[in-house]
Short mmCIF file of C-alpha atoms and ligand atoms in Angstrom, two decimals:
data_model
loop_
_atom_site.label_atom_id
_atom_site.label_comp_id
_atom_site.label_asym_id
_atom_site.label_seq_id
_atom_site.Cartn_x
_atom_site.Cartn_y
_atom_site.Cartn_z
CA MET A 5 0.00 0.00 0.00
CA PRO A 6 1.47 3.44 -0.94
CA ARG A 7 2.18 5.74 2.01
CA ALA A 8 -0.26 8.54 2.80
CA GLY A 9 1.17 11.91 1.80
CA THR A 10 2.87 10.63 -1.33
CA VAL A 11 1.82 11.52 -4.87
CA GLU A 12 0.12 8.12 -5.31
CA GLN A 13 -1.88 8.54 -2.12
CA PRO A 14 -2.39 12.08 -0.86
CA LEU A 15 -2.73 12.65 2.87
CA ARG A 16 -6.47 13.20 3.28
CA VAL A 17 -7.36 15.41 6.23
CA ALA A 18 -10.81 16.26 7.63
CA VAL A 19 -10.95 19.54 9.55
CA VAL A 20 -14.08 19.93 11.68
CA GLY A 21 -14.92 23.58 12.40
CA ALA A 22 -14.57 26.33 9.78
CA GLY A 23 -13.66 29.26 12.03
CA PRO A 24 -10.30 31.04 11.70
CA THR A 25 -8.47 28.11 13.32
CA GLY A 26 -9.84 25.65 10.74
CA PHE A 27 -8.62 27.90 7.92
CA TYR A 28 -5.23 28.53 9.54
CA ALA A 29 -4.82 24.76 9.92
CA ALA A 30 -5.92 24.09 6.33
CA ASP A 31 -3.45 26.72 5.13
CA ALA A 32 -0.56 25.22 7.11
CA LEU A 33 -1.43 21.73 5.82
CA LEU A 34 -1.68 22.79 2.16
CA ARG A 35 1.48 24.92 2.26
CA ARG A 36 3.67 22.03 3.37
CA GLU A 37 6.21 21.33 0.65
CA GLY A 38 7.01 17.82 -0.49
CA VAL A 39 3.81 16.26 0.86
CA ALA A 40 0.62 15.75 -1.16
CA VAL A 41 -2.26 16.92 1.05
CA GLU A 42 -6.01 17.33 0.54
CA VAL A 43 -8.23 19.08 3.08
CA ASP A 44 -12.00 18.80 3.54
CA LEU A 45 -13.33 21.45 5.93
CA TYR A 46 -16.64 20.69 7.65
CA ASP A 47 -18.92 22.97 9.64
CA ARG A 48 -22.37 22.53 11.12
CA LEU A 49 -23.15 26.07 9.91
CA PRO A 50 -23.92 26.68 6.24
CA THR A 51 -21.43 29.58 6.07
CA PRO A 52 -17.70 29.58 6.82
CA TYR A 53 -15.58 31.73 9.21
CA GLY A 54 -17.27 30.80 12.52
CA LEU A 55 -17.05 33.66 15.01
CA VAL A 56 -15.59 36.06 12.45
CA ARG A 57 -19.01 36.10 10.79
CA LEU A 58 -21.17 35.31 13.82
CA GLY A 59 -19.20 36.59 16.82
CA VAL A 60 -17.16 39.63 15.86
CA ALA A 61 -19.31 42.70 16.53
CA PRO A 62 -21.05 44.19 13.48
CA ASP A 63 -19.46 47.58 14.20
CA HIS A 64 -15.98 46.02 13.98
CA GLN A 65 -15.79 45.49 10.23
CA LYS A 66 -12.02 45.88 10.03
CA ILE A 67 -11.45 42.73 12.08
CA LYS A 68 -13.56 40.80 9.57
CA SER A 69 -11.16 41.60 6.71
CA VAL A 70 -9.10 38.61 7.92
CA THR A 71 -11.44 36.47 5.77
CA ALA A 72 -9.68 37.64 2.59
CA ALA A 73 -6.82 35.31 3.57
CA PHE A 74 -9.30 32.47 4.09
CA ASP A 75 -10.70 32.98 0.57
CA LYS A 76 -7.17 32.41 -0.76
CA VAL A 77 -6.94 29.12 1.14
CA ALA A 78 -10.33 28.06 -0.20
CA ALA A 79 -9.25 28.79 -3.79
CA ASP A 80 -6.71 25.92 -3.60
CA PRO A 81 -8.05 23.02 -5.71
CA ARG A 82 -7.02 20.61 -2.94
CA PHE A 83 -9.48 22.27 -0.53
CA ARG A 84 -13.23 21.57 -0.20
CA PHE A 85 -15.83 23.09 2.16
CA PHE A 86 -18.85 21.14 3.35
CA GLY A 87 -21.12 23.61 5.19
CA GLY A 88 -24.25 22.61 7.08
CA VAL A 89 -22.80 19.18 7.93
CA GLU A 90 -22.80 18.47 11.65
CA PHE A 91 -20.18 16.24 13.23
CA GLY A 92 -21.83 13.71 15.53
CA LYS A 93 -25.16 14.01 13.68
CA ASP A 94 -24.66 13.92 9.93
CA LEU A 95 -21.21 12.33 10.15
CA THR A 96 -19.77 10.26 13.00
CA LEU A 97 -16.20 9.84 14.14
CA GLY A 98 -16.34 6.36 12.60
CA ASP A 99 -17.36 7.87 9.23
CA LEU A 100 -14.41 10.25 9.28
CA ARG A 101 -11.99 7.50 10.35
CA ALA A 102 -13.20 5.45 7.37
CA HIS A 103 -12.42 8.29 4.92
CA TYR A 104 -9.41 10.25 6.24
CA HIS A 105 -5.85 9.70 7.41
CA GLN A 106 -6.07 12.51 9.93
CA ILE A 107 -8.90 14.44 11.59
CA LEU A 108 -8.45 17.87 13.19
CA PHE A 109 -11.11 19.37 15.47
CA SER A 110 -11.31 23.18 15.55
CA THR A 111 -14.84 23.59 16.86
CA GLY A 112 -14.07 26.47 19.23
CA ALA A 113 -15.96 27.06 22.44
CA GLN A 114 -19.63 26.85 21.53
CA THR A 115 -21.35 27.56 24.82
CA ASP A 116 -21.20 29.99 27.72
CA ARG A 117 -19.98 29.63 31.30
CA ARG A 118 -22.55 30.09 34.04
CA MET A 119 -22.44 32.41 37.06
CA GLY A 120 -23.85 29.76 39.39
CA ILE A 121 -26.16 32.10 41.32
CA PRO A 122 -29.87 31.89 42.23
CA GLY A 123 -32.18 33.41 39.61
CA GLU A 124 -29.71 32.92 36.76
CA ASP A 125 -32.42 31.29 34.62
CA LEU A 126 -35.18 33.87 35.21
CA ALA A 127 -36.80 35.35 32.10
CA GLY A 128 -34.72 38.33 31.03
CA SER A 129 -31.42 36.70 32.05
CA HIS A 130 -29.43 35.44 29.07
CA PRO A 131 -25.98 34.23 28.11
CA ALA A 132 -24.17 36.97 26.19
CA THR A 133 -23.31 34.36 23.56
CA GLU A 134 -27.01 34.09 22.66
CA PHE A 135 -27.38 37.85 22.23
CA VAL A 136 -24.17 37.99 20.15
CA ALA A 137 -25.39 35.14 17.93
CA TRP A 138 -28.78 36.85 17.52
CA TYR A 139 -27.48 40.27 16.52
CA ASN A 140 -24.95 38.69 14.16
CA GLY A 141 -27.59 36.65 12.32
CA HIS A 142 -26.70 33.13 13.49
CA PRO A 143 -29.32 30.83 11.87
CA ASP A 144 -29.98 29.00 15.17
CA TYR A 145 -30.92 32.23 16.97
CA ASP A 146 -32.99 34.15 14.47
CA ASP A 147 -36.12 33.77 16.62
CA SER A 148 -34.47 34.59 19.98
CA GLU A 149 -36.16 37.42 21.87
CA PHE A 150 -34.76 39.98 24.28
CA ASP A 151 -36.93 42.40 26.22
CA LEU A 152 -35.51 45.75 25.17
CA SER A 153 -38.51 47.62 26.61
CA VAL A 154 -36.82 47.81 30.03
CA GLU A 155 -34.79 50.82 31.18
CA ARG A 156 -31.73 49.12 32.66
CA ALA A 157 -29.54 46.27 31.49
CA ALA A 158 -26.50 44.72 33.17
CA VAL A 159 -23.67 42.81 31.54
CA VAL A 160 -21.74 40.61 33.99
CA GLY A 161 -18.01 40.36 33.23
CA VAL A 162 -15.53 42.85 31.82
CA GLY A 163 -13.96 40.90 28.96
CA ASN A 164 -14.15 42.01 25.33
CA VAL A 165 -17.38 40.07 24.73
CA ALA A 166 -19.03 42.00 27.59
CA VAL A 167 -17.74 45.23 26.06
CA ASP A 168 -19.17 44.23 22.65
CA VAL A 169 -22.59 43.56 24.18
CA ALA A 170 -22.60 46.78 26.22
CA ARG A 171 -21.56 48.77 23.15
CA ILE A 172 -24.24 47.28 20.89
CA LEU A 173 -26.86 48.01 23.59
CA SER A 174 -25.60 51.60 23.81
CA ARG A 175 -25.27 52.44 20.12
CA SER A 176 -27.78 54.70 18.41
CA ARG A 177 -29.91 53.45 15.53
CA ALA A 178 -27.89 55.57 13.11
CA GLU A 179 -24.64 53.96 14.27
CA LEU A 180 -26.05 50.43 14.00
CA ALA A 181 -27.61 51.13 10.60
CA ARG A 182 -24.11 51.53 9.12
CA THR A 183 -23.11 47.99 10.14
CA ASP A 184 -23.91 44.46 8.97
CA ILE A 185 -25.99 43.72 12.09
CA ALA A 186 -28.83 41.28 11.36
CA ASP A 187 -31.97 43.11 10.20
CA HIS A 188 -34.13 41.64 12.98
CA ALA A 189 -31.67 42.98 15.58
CA LEU A 190 -31.46 46.39 13.92
CA GLU A 191 -35.25 46.72 14.07
CA ALA A 192 -35.48 45.54 17.69
CA LEU A 193 -32.57 47.68 18.91
CA ALA A 194 -33.97 50.73 17.12
CA ARG A 195 -37.03 50.41 19.38
CA SER A 196 -34.94 49.77 22.53
CA ARG A 197 -35.97 51.78 25.60
CA ILE A 198 -32.80 50.94 27.51
CA ARG A 199 -31.34 54.07 29.12
CA GLU A 200 -28.64 52.65 31.39
CA VAL A 201 -26.21 49.83 30.67
CA TYR A 202 -24.01 48.45 33.47
CA LEU A 203 -20.77 46.54 32.93
CA LEU A 204 -19.89 44.67 36.11
CA GLY A 205 -16.33 43.62 36.98
CA ARG A 206 -15.72 41.40 40.00
CA ARG A 207 -12.11 42.58 40.38
CA GLY A 208 -10.51 46.01 39.94
CA PRO A 209 -9.51 48.07 36.89
CA ALA A 210 -5.96 46.64 36.84
CA GLN A 211 -7.39 43.12 36.40
CA ALA A 212 -10.06 43.97 33.79
CA ALA A 213 -9.90 41.55 30.85
CA PHE A 214 -10.96 44.06 28.18
CA THR A 215 -8.26 45.49 25.93
CA ASN A 216 -7.46 49.18 25.54
CA PRO A 217 -8.86 49.93 22.06
CA GLU A 218 -12.14 48.34 23.18
CA ILE A 219 -12.48 50.35 26.41
CA LYS A 220 -11.41 53.52 24.58
CA GLU A 221 -14.18 53.00 22.04
CA LEU A 222 -16.78 52.97 24.84
CA GLY A 223 -15.85 56.57 25.60
CA GLU A 224 -16.51 57.64 22.00
CA LEU A 225 -20.11 56.53 21.48
CA GLU A 226 -22.47 58.99 19.76
CA GLY A 227 -25.44 58.22 21.95
CA ALA A 228 -24.05 57.23 25.37
CA ASP A 229 -22.10 58.91 28.16
CA ILE A 230 -19.63 56.74 30.02
CA GLU A 231 -19.55 56.77 33.82
CA VAL A 232 -16.90 55.33 36.15
CA ARG A 233 -16.82 55.83 39.92
CA PRO A 234 -13.54 57.37 41.14
CA GLU A 235 -13.57 55.26 44.32
CA GLU A 236 -13.83 52.04 42.26
CA ILE A 237 -10.82 52.76 40.09
CA ALA A 238 -8.54 53.91 42.92
CA LEU A 239 -6.04 51.05 43.12
CA ASP A 240 -5.97 49.01 46.32
CA PRO A 241 -2.47 48.46 47.81
CA LEU A 242 -2.09 44.95 46.32
CA SER A 243 -3.03 46.07 42.80
CA ARG A 244 -0.83 49.14 43.08
CA ALA A 245 2.15 47.01 44.10
CA ALA A 246 1.49 44.54 41.26
CA VAL A 247 1.20 47.31 38.65
CA GLU A 248 4.32 49.10 39.92
CA LYS A 249 6.28 45.86 39.85
CA SER A 250 5.21 44.75 36.39
CA GLN A 251 5.18 48.23 34.77
CA ASP A 252 2.96 46.58 32.14
CA ARG A 253 2.29 49.37 29.65
CA ALA A 254 -1.10 48.09 28.56
CA THR A 255 -2.32 47.94 32.17
CA LEU A 256 -0.97 51.41 32.95
CA LYS A 257 -2.75 52.77 29.86
CA LYS A 258 -5.98 50.97 30.79
CA ILE A 259 -5.97 52.59 34.23
CA GLU A 260 -5.23 55.98 32.68
CA ILE A 261 -8.19 55.64 30.27
CA LEU A 262 -10.52 54.68 33.15
CA GLN A 263 -9.24 57.55 35.31
CA GLY A 264 -10.04 59.90 32.43
CA TYR A 265 -13.61 58.56 32.38
CA ALA A 266 -13.97 59.10 36.13
CA LEU A 267 -13.22 62.80 35.61
CA ARG A 268 -15.78 63.25 32.83
CA ARG A 269 -19.02 65.10 33.31
CA PRO A 270 -22.07 63.64 31.54
CA ALA A 271 -22.76 65.33 28.19
CA GLY A 272 -26.50 64.59 28.43
CA LYS A 273 -26.54 61.83 25.82
CA ALA A 274 -29.59 59.59 25.54
CA ARG A 275 -27.94 56.65 27.32
CA THR A 276 -25.42 56.11 30.10
CA LEU A 277 -22.94 53.26 30.17
CA VAL A 278 -21.74 52.64 33.72
CA VAL A 279 -18.57 50.58 34.26
CA ARG A 280 -18.41 49.17 37.79
CA PHE A 281 -15.58 47.32 39.53
CA LEU A 282 -15.22 45.11 42.62
CA VAL A 283 -18.83 43.89 42.56
CA SER A 284 -20.26 40.39 42.04
CA PRO A 285 -23.88 39.45 41.43
CA VAL A 286 -25.03 37.07 44.17
CA GLU A 287 -28.68 36.71 43.14
CA LEU A 288 -31.12 37.72 40.42
CA VAL A 289 -34.55 38.53 41.81
CA GLY A 290 -37.74 38.09 39.77
CA ASP A 291 -41.27 39.48 39.91
CA ALA A 292 -44.45 37.39 40.23
CA THR A 293 -44.27 36.47 36.52
CA GLY A 294 -40.71 35.19 36.82
CA ARG A 295 -39.02 38.09 35.06
CA VAL A 296 -35.82 39.51 36.47
CA VAL A 297 -36.37 42.91 38.09
CA LYS A 298 -33.25 43.39 40.18
CA MET A 299 -29.83 42.04 40.95
CA ARG A 300 -28.21 41.75 44.37
CA LEU A 301 -24.55 42.65 44.31
CA VAL A 302 -21.85 42.12 46.89
CA ARG A 303 -18.84 44.40 47.14
CA ASN A 304 -15.50 42.64 46.81
CA GLU A 305 -12.00 43.22 48.04
CA LEU A 306 -8.91 41.64 46.54
CA ASP A 307 -6.73 38.97 48.15
CA ALA A 308 -3.44 37.59 46.84
CA THR A 309 -3.29 33.85 46.15
CA PRO A 310 -0.04 31.91 46.80
CA THR A 311 0.84 32.38 43.10
CA GLY A 312 0.49 36.15 43.47
CA ALA A 313 -2.74 36.42 41.44
CA LEU A 314 -5.33 38.78 42.91
CA GLN A 315 -8.73 37.18 43.50
CA PRO A 316 -12.02 38.72 44.65
CA ARG A 317 -13.22 38.10 48.21
CA ALA A 318 -16.82 39.00 49.05
CA THR A 319 -17.34 41.48 51.91
CA ASP A 320 -20.55 41.82 53.92
CA ARG A 321 -21.59 44.92 52.00
CA PHE A 322 -24.46 44.39 49.59
CA GLU A 323 -26.43 46.59 47.22
CA GLU A 324 -29.32 46.20 44.82
CA LEU A 325 -29.40 47.17 41.19
CA PRO A 326 -32.81 47.39 39.50
CA VAL A 327 -32.37 45.73 36.09
CA GLY A 328 -34.80 44.14 33.66
CA LEU A 329 -32.24 42.51 31.39
CA VAL A 330 -29.07 40.63 32.36
CA PHE A 331 -26.36 39.18 30.11
CA ARG A 332 -23.75 36.93 31.64
CA SER A 333 -20.47 37.30 29.79
CA VAL A 334 -18.15 35.34 32.03
CA GLY A 335 -16.35 33.38 29.32
CA TYR A 336 -17.05 30.72 26.70
CA ARG A 337 -16.81 26.98 27.21
CA GLY A 338 -16.00 24.12 24.81
CA VAL A 339 -18.62 21.45 24.07
CA PRO A 340 -17.61 17.75 24.02
CA LEU A 341 -17.75 16.07 20.61
CA PRO A 342 -19.24 12.56 20.38
CA GLY A 343 -16.45 9.98 20.73
CA VAL A 344 -13.66 12.52 21.30
CA PRO A 345 -11.90 12.53 24.73
CA PHE A 346 -12.76 15.66 26.71
CA ASN A 347 -11.39 17.38 29.79
CA GLU A 348 -14.60 18.41 31.60
CA SER A 349 -12.99 20.71 34.12
CA TRP A 350 -11.15 22.75 31.48
CA GLY A 351 -13.83 22.46 28.77
CA VAL A 352 -11.32 21.39 26.11
CA ILE A 353 -10.47 18.24 24.13
CA LEU A 354 -7.95 16.18 26.09
CA ASN A 355 -4.72 16.86 24.18
CA ASP A 356 -1.01 17.41 24.25
CA ARG A 357 0.14 20.20 21.88
CA GLY A 358 -2.87 19.31 19.73
CA ARG A 359 -2.55 15.51 19.76
CA VAL A 360 -5.79 14.06 21.16
CA LEU A 361 -5.01 11.81 24.14
CA ASP A 362 -6.65 8.57 25.21
CA PRO A 363 -8.11 9.30 28.69
CA ASP A 364 -6.98 5.92 30.07
CA THR A 365 -3.49 5.51 28.63
CA LYS A 366 -2.77 9.25 28.10
CA GLU A 367 -1.20 8.15 24.81
CA PRO A 368 -2.07 9.97 21.54
CA VAL A 369 -5.09 8.65 19.66
CA VAL A 370 -3.74 7.90 16.18
CA GLY A 371 -4.97 10.40 13.59
CA GLU A 372 -6.95 12.74 15.88
CA TYR A 373 -5.97 16.34 16.65
CA ALA A 374 -7.33 19.59 18.08
CA ALA A 375 -6.54 23.28 17.51
CA GLY A 376 -7.81 26.67 18.67
CA TRP A 377 -10.20 27.28 21.57
CA ILE A 378 -11.25 23.60 21.79
CA LYS A 379 -7.53 22.79 22.32
CA ARG A 380 -6.41 25.57 24.70
CA GLY A 381 -9.60 27.28 25.96
CA PRO A 382 -11.30 30.55 24.94
CA THR A 383 -8.44 33.04 25.12
CA GLY A 384 -6.59 35.34 22.77
CA VAL A 385 -7.43 37.28 19.63
CA ILE A 386 -8.16 35.75 16.20
CA GLY A 387 -4.47 35.79 15.21
CA THR A 388 -3.52 33.77 18.32
CA ASN A 389 -5.05 30.77 16.55
CA LYS A 390 -2.51 30.88 13.74
CA PRO A 391 0.54 29.72 15.73
CA ASP A 392 -1.76 27.43 17.72
CA ALA A 393 -2.93 25.70 14.51
CA ALA A 394 0.65 25.60 13.19
CA GLU A 395 1.77 23.75 16.33
CA THR A 396 -0.89 21.09 15.80
CA VAL A 397 -0.11 20.78 12.09
CA GLN A 398 3.57 20.30 12.95
CA CYS A 399 2.56 17.35 15.18
CA MET A 400 0.45 15.97 12.31
CA PHE A 401 3.42 15.96 9.91
CA GLU A 402 5.74 14.48 12.56
CA ASP A 403 3.22 11.66 13.04
CA LEU A 404 2.92 11.18 9.28
CA GLU A 405 6.69 10.76 9.05
CA GLN A 406 6.49 8.05 11.70
CA GLY A 407 3.64 6.37 9.78
CA ARG A 408 1.23 7.08 12.66
CA VAL A 409 -1.89 7.83 10.60
CA ILE A 410 -5.32 6.23 10.29
CA GLN A 411 -5.54 3.59 7.54
CA PRO A 412 -8.98 4.53 6.15
CA SER A 413 -10.97 1.91 4.28
CA GLN A 414 -12.22 4.48 1.71
CA PRO A 415 -9.54 7.16 1.27
CA ALA A 416 -10.75 8.49 -2.13
CA ALA A 417 -11.98 12.11 -2.14
CA ALA A 418 -15.00 11.02 -4.17
CA ALA A 419 -16.05 8.53 -1.48
CA ALA A 420 -16.16 11.26 1.20
CA GLU A 421 -18.21 13.51 -1.05
CA ALA A 422 -20.62 10.70 -1.88
CA LEU A 423 -21.16 10.11 1.83
CA VAL A 424 -21.91 13.81 2.46
CA ARG A 425 -24.31 13.91 -0.50
CA GLN A 426 -26.13 10.92 0.93
CA ARG A 427 -26.29 12.15 4.54
CA LYS A 428 -26.79 15.89 3.95
CA PRO A 429 -27.92 16.58 0.38
CA THR A 430 -28.45 20.27 1.19
CA PHE A 431 -24.81 20.87 2.16
CA PHE A 432 -23.19 24.15 1.10
CA SER A 433 -19.97 24.25 -0.93
CA TYR A 434 -17.50 27.13 -0.95
CA ALA A 435 -18.85 28.17 -4.36
CA ASP A 436 -22.29 28.40 -2.72
CA TRP A 437 -20.82 30.64 -0.04
CA LEU A 438 -19.13 32.91 -2.60
CA ARG A 439 -22.49 33.35 -4.34
CA LEU A 440 -24.30 34.07 -1.04
CA ASN A 441 -21.57 36.54 -0.14
CA GLU A 442 -22.06 38.37 -3.44
CA ILE A 443 -25.81 38.60 -2.86
CA GLU A 444 -25.39 39.82 0.74
CA VAL A 445 -22.90 42.49 -0.31
CA ALA A 446 -25.13 43.64 -3.19
CA ARG A 447 -28.12 43.90 -0.83
CA GLY A 448 -25.94 45.93 1.56
CA ARG A 449 -24.73 48.28 -1.16
CA ALA A 450 -28.32 49.41 -1.77
CA GLN A 451 -28.54 50.43 1.91
CA ARG A 452 -24.96 51.76 2.26
CA ARG A 453 -24.14 48.87 4.60
CA PRO A 454 -21.27 46.34 4.39
CA ARG A 455 -23.81 43.57 3.71
CA VAL A 456 -27.34 42.49 4.58
CA LYS A 457 -27.01 39.03 6.01
CA PHE A 458 -29.03 35.91 5.36
CA THR A 459 -30.07 34.57 8.75
CA ARG A 460 -32.11 31.53 7.69
CA VAL A 461 -30.89 28.40 5.99
CA GLU A 462 -34.12 28.18 3.91
CA ASP A 463 -33.48 31.69 2.55
CA MET A 464 -29.89 30.78 1.68
CA LEU A 465 -31.06 27.71 -0.23
CA ALA A 466 -33.77 29.73 -1.99
CA ALA A 467 -31.27 32.45 -2.97
CA LEU A 468 -29.11 29.74 -4.56
CA GLY A 469 -32.16 28.47 -6.41
CA ARG A 470 -31.92 25.13 -4.66
CA CYS A 471 -35.41 25.04 -3.14
CA ALA A 472 -38.27 27.42 -2.49
CA SER A 473 -38.23 29.62 0.61
CA VAL A 474 -40.55 28.25 3.29
CA PRO A 475 -43.20 30.82 4.34
CA ALA A 476 -42.55 32.21 7.84
CA ALA A 477 -45.66 30.54 9.30
CA HIS A 478 -44.31 27.10 8.38
CA ARG A 479 -40.88 27.53 9.84
CA ARG A 480 -39.71 25.70 12.96
CA GLY A 481 -40.63 27.02 16.36
P1 LIG B 21 -12.59 36.81 28.99
O1 LIG B 21 -11.69 37.79 28.32
O2 LIG B 21 -12.00 35.62 29.61
O3 LIG B 21 -13.40 37.65 30.10
C1 LIG B 21 -14.28 37.01 30.98
C2 LIG B 21 -14.73 38.01 32.03
O4 LIG B 21 -15.67 37.36 32.88
C3 LIG B 21 -13.60 38.49 32.94
O5 LIG B 21 -13.83 39.85 33.24
C4 LIG B 21 -13.80 37.62 34.19
O6 LIG B 21 -13.33 38.19 35.37
C5 LIG B 21 -15.30 37.56 34.23
N1 LIG B 21 -15.83 36.49 35.06
C6 LIG B 21 -15.55 35.16 35.00
N2 LIG B 21 -16.28 34.49 35.90
C7 LIG B 21 -17.03 35.41 36.55
C8 LIG B 21 -17.98 35.33 37.59
N3 LIG B 21 -18.33 34.17 38.12
N4 LIG B 21 -18.56 36.48 38.02
C9 LIG B 21 -18.22 37.67 37.49
N5 LIG B 21 -17.33 37.81 36.49
C10 LIG B 21 -16.74 36.69 36.02
O7 LIG B 21 -13.70 36.24 28.01
P2 LIG B 21 -14.60 36.85 26.84
O8 LIG B 21 -14.96 38.27 27.07
O9 LIG B 21 -15.67 35.86 26.65
O10 LIG B 21 -13.63 36.82 25.57
C11 LIG B 21 -13.07 35.59 25.07
C12 LIG B 21 -11.84 35.90 24.23
O11 LIG B 21 -12.23 36.54 23.00
C13 LIG B 21 -10.89 36.87 24.91
O12 LIG B 21 -9.57 36.48 24.65
C14 LIG B 21 -11.22 38.19 24.27
O13 LIG B 21 -10.18 39.16 24.30
C15 LIG B 21 -11.53 37.75 22.84
N6 LIG B 21 -12.37 38.76 22.17
C16 LIG B 21 -11.73 39.78 21.54
C17 LIG B 21 -12.47 40.79 20.95
C18 LIG B 21 -11.74 41.93 20.29
O14 LIG B 21 -10.54 41.82 20.06
N7 LIG B 21 -12.40 43.02 19.98
C19 LIG B 21 -13.87 40.78 20.99
C20 LIG B 21 -14.50 39.71 21.66
C21 LIG B 21 -13.74 38.72 22.25
P3 LIG B 21 -11.95 37.69 36.03
O15 LIG B 21 -10.87 38.30 35.22
O16 LIG B 21 -12.05 38.21 37.41
O17 LIG B 21 -11.95 36.18 35.96
#
């Protein structure tokens, strides 16, 4: 039998998850000189790019330009995209092992972490990930509803996702109308009666997870004043010592930006965005109908752990914040994939530098790999996934050299495609995506917007002339 990776038998790789990591991995695989490689990229979503399309905020178009590089990868004749094909449902691990020499999982972190407090599941309390998916036009969330008729909303957490959510809630209609926000979200947010948006950090300003361009942008919104309490950004002795010791320029700048906000007087804009520190929600309280009406907060102080990290410690000082809408934005979490070893406490695939490990022997599982957030957890910017994917791909080629690859029973590219056509006849190819992209951009041009997104799979199929659009009344739900 000829060796995989030779001209007679190309190395056939399935990549599961078409976010940036999947493309970075495909690129690194296809660029490798001296080895014949073919990559099939699968995603449960009909469209590629994962969170770049469905997570990056609609008012951050520049970040999305990273997809130009992905288009170049997709133009390689050795690359195929199978969108709308779900691993574990349409295709099993056994199916992939029968058709590929290597399988790489880059499924990201598809769910949210919980706060673990009473009232978390009251009506009006949502994971930020759901709101983000909704305003970005994720097909699974096009019928989500958020009560924007309330006056106050709180976002728990001070990472960049929390900042995105707070910013979208604070933007004026005119600002949102220039973006590629989903039409249903534009309409709903245009009618929003929210006047105050709270961002709640459990530690102090020196520990805030948001980055400086993001917090700076919050001070430049057309329709919202920013408010920070001077007493909450005054550094406690432990934080001061840590900042003075590290002299970390980004942290110093972050504190300077926040101190500037504390000195500002409100300009009388329609909304106020309040950034709070050293507070943790301990309970969400509902009314008789089960809707959240207020949040109980405890004030925190910081303690040093043995490693030197500063952690919040609750005091006995409480306060109440009347809020009708709560978004928890306390981090993403990876979802286990059927048949793939998973580390439950970390929320990642059990792996060593990207090689999936057998949970019993802790030895690599031949032919299975992970990259991106499902490998290391939900941290870093988009570009962080490039070296991460490259590390995994390096392991894949090392294993190939040692002959440690799956010996699939049906390695021909045509056999994999035939299986997809049988299991998911409505799958989307990259050519389909390019056509949809053209239509979205053309629809946007008419409204002076970057694009007007399709948010329903039926509409995407109809636009491609592949089946009639289902009338709204007959849709799921
Ligand atoms: P993140 O950066 O890890 O932030 C999570 C936030 O939740 C932190 O403020 C954390 O506080 C807080 N938190 C965790 N558990 C909590 C609890 N029980 N109660 C209260 N607060 C709690 O996560 P993320 O915002 O989801 O972002 C994920 C990654 O995507 C990050 O690397 C982020 O930078 C990136 N991202 C980047 C952009 C951009 O570049 N514009 C946009 C979106 C996302 P502690 O620090 O105290 O734990």
